[in-house]
């Protein structure tokens, strides 16, 4: 039970740990403390002492939290320690481990972790300092070329970052080399990660370019061994204030010879404005003074003479103060892994092991393919592989399908609109056209409507050659309309004609009386009106011989 509680507490501690920032609050100073008999304060010479302010607030931070101080183009830490503590008196609040970048990475780091002395009530602050050197170049490696263009002779601003928090200070760096740079320039430095020395030599200057030349590094008296897998040859027309390249080109005419004791190139036809340089890693026994011959013979393009500016240099032994200590072979292994960043670590070893292995894990190379599908969001599918192979990622870009609908409206124009709904993968194209017109035929009868209102009187006059008495047509409605008189004139004395009008409300009959000299037979005119007619049609019979109905 007790062990279970301890295990649970450990799990809770790791679960609560988080990456924080803002612990380092200031960059107080950066001062050069001469580590040897150097003639000038080059950023590459030991040692530059950086002093930073820090603050730990227990109300915002917890034991186990981690934070990192990232230092661009810091080459290494010139100390025998592997870590440094943030402490007040004897109380340690955090431990920071040195992680030099040297030739592997363009940055060095302090990887820090808060100790279990940090409580919620903790409020501690102070300063810390540590020695370092900067990377101002020294080879054709990408890290060296990148850092070769970072600093200049004179006042520089140096910035370190703690997460999103950046602290800065200004410093004065001195440029130059220990030789006449127009004749030759060379450099050597210890690379802690591989426990080797890096040698570089720059050929003499020819303003018009080179017609030919020889440039080489030779180990004398067996004092070191050249690593032919690490050699580089390049030209540059852009050098910094320490005569290291800020940019390089490797496409030029040259041949190479390399062995454990020498690395030599023969070159020709170098354009004006360019300088030739080579570099390599060298293994050297502990405490041994190694002597090197820098071969530097060349003929300028505008001269028939061969110039020989070769030099022999004896380098004093350098004690490696970082991982593995002196006297051990460090093997550098590059592998791929499934992470997204480059990771450097040292494999476990014992004190009597002759070899220490440093592994550089780089992300698995990935090829991305893009395709489309009917949908609303972008998605990805990763096809993983084992380290050493190339992985692939398929990116699915969404596209919308389209459907059409047709409708109509009561206008003479046509309109088209696209309806897009963000949550649907199908868009609707709506086409609105004029609705078709339907022809309606209406038949109208000339019928006189019967209403409850009083109709206007209608008079029909009939005239005869004789003097007949007038014929009166009387029309009776429910509202007593005025009488209607019909007069007709004939050559004879027609008999009286009666006109009857029938309505749905049983109106009284209307009698048309006609007086003539004779007694004609009566003619009856009937007018029938349906219920609620649109009009009324009056039919009059003019043939007096037609018998009445």
PDB file of N, CA and C in Angstrom, residues 369-371 377-383 392-397:
ATOM      1  N   UNK A 369       1.830  14.339 -50.424  1.00  0.00           N
ATOM      2  CA  UNK A 369       1.009  14.276 -51.629  1.00  0.00           C
ATOM      3  C   UNK A 369      -0.333  14.938 -51.339  1.00  0.00           C
ATOM      4  N   UNK A 370      -0.881  15.588 -52.336  1.00  0.00           N
ATOM      5  CA  UNK A 370      -2.161  16.277 -52.170  1.00  0.00           C
ATOM      6  C   UNK A 370      -3.185  15.696 -53.132  1.00  0.00           C
ATOM      7  N   UNK A 371      -4.365  15.424 -52.612  1.00  0.00           N
ATOM      8  CA  UNK A 371      -5.475  14.961 -53.432  1.00  0.00           C
ATOM      9  C   UNK A 371      -6.752  15.620 -52.938  1.00  0.00           C
ATOM     10  N   UNK A 377     -13.714  19.661 -44.850  1.00  0.00           N
ATOM     11  CA  UNK A 377     -12.532  19.989 -44.065  1.00  0.00           C
ATOM     12  C   UNK A 377     -11.321  19.248 -44.611  1.00  0.00           C
ATOM     13  N   UNK A 378     -10.130  19.836 -44.326  1.00  0.00           N
ATOM     14  CA  UNK A 378      -8.876  19.230 -44.756  1.00  0.00           C
ATOM     15  C   UNK A 378      -8.473  18.125 -43.780  1.00  0.00           C
ATOM     16  N   UNK A 379      -8.035  17.015 -44.306  1.00  0.00           N
ATOM     17  CA  UNK A 379      -7.600  15.913 -43.455  1.00  0.00           C
ATOM     18  C   UNK A 379      -6.283  15.354 -43.979  1.00  0.00           C
ATOM     19  N   UNK A 380      -5.611  14.620 -43.115  1.00  0.00           N
ATOM     20  CA  UNK A 380      -4.301  14.079 -43.465  1.00  0.00           C
ATOM     21  C   UNK A 380      -4.230  12.596 -43.089  1.00  0.00           C
ATOM     22  N   UNK A 381      -3.504  11.868 -43.882  1.00  0.00           N
ATOM     23  CA  UNK A 381      -3.204  10.476 -43.563  1.00  0.00           C
ATOM     24  C   UNK A 381      -1.697  10.290 -43.678  1.00  0.00           C
ATOM     25  N   UNK A 382      -1.078   9.831 -42.597  1.00  0.00           N
ATOM     26  CA  UNK A 382       0.366   9.634 -42.570  1.00  0.00           C
ATOM     27  C   UNK A 382       0.683   8.151 -42.684  1.00  0.00           C
ATOM     28  N   UNK A 383       1.521   7.833 -43.637  1.00  0.00           N
ATOM     29  CA  UNK A 383       1.969   6.456 -43.823  1.00  0.00           C
ATOM     30  C   UNK A 383       3.378   6.354 -43.246  1.00  0.00           C
ATOM     31  N   UNK A 392       5.425   9.155 -46.035  1.00  0.00           N
ATOM     32  CA  UNK A 392       4.576   9.940 -46.926  1.00  0.00           C
ATOM     33  C   UNK A 392       3.340  10.401 -46.174  1.00  0.00           C
ATOM     34  N   UNK A 393       2.904  11.588 -46.521  1.00  0.00           N
ATOM     35  CA  UNK A 393       1.696  12.173 -45.944  1.00  0.00           C
ATOM     36  C   UNK A 393       0.768  12.544 -47.092  1.00  0.00           C
ATOM     37  N   UNK A 394      -0.463  12.075 -47.021  1.00  0.00           N
ATOM     38  CA  UNK A 394      -1.464  12.416 -48.031  1.00  0.00           C
ATOM     39  C   UNK A 394      -2.383  13.476 -47.442  1.00  0.00           C
ATOM     40  N   UNK A 395      -2.433  14.606 -48.109  1.00  0.00           N
ATOM     41  CA  UNK A 395      -3.295  15.707 -47.671  1.00  0.00           C
ATOM     42  C   UNK A 395      -4.545  15.716 -48.545  1.00  0.00           C
ATOM     43  N   UNK A 396      -5.686  15.604 -47.895  1.00  0.00           N
ATOM     44  CA  UNK A 396      -6.962  15.576 -48.599  1.00  0.00           C
ATOM     45  C   UNK A 396      -7.592  16.962 -48.535  1.00  0.00           C
ATOM     46  N   UNK A 397      -7.644  17.626 -49.683  1.00  0.00           N
ATOM     47  CA  UNK A 397      -8.244  18.945 -49.762  1.00  0.00           C
ATOM     48  C   UNK A 397      -9.727  18.808 -50.107  1.00  0.00           C
TER      49      UNK A 397
END
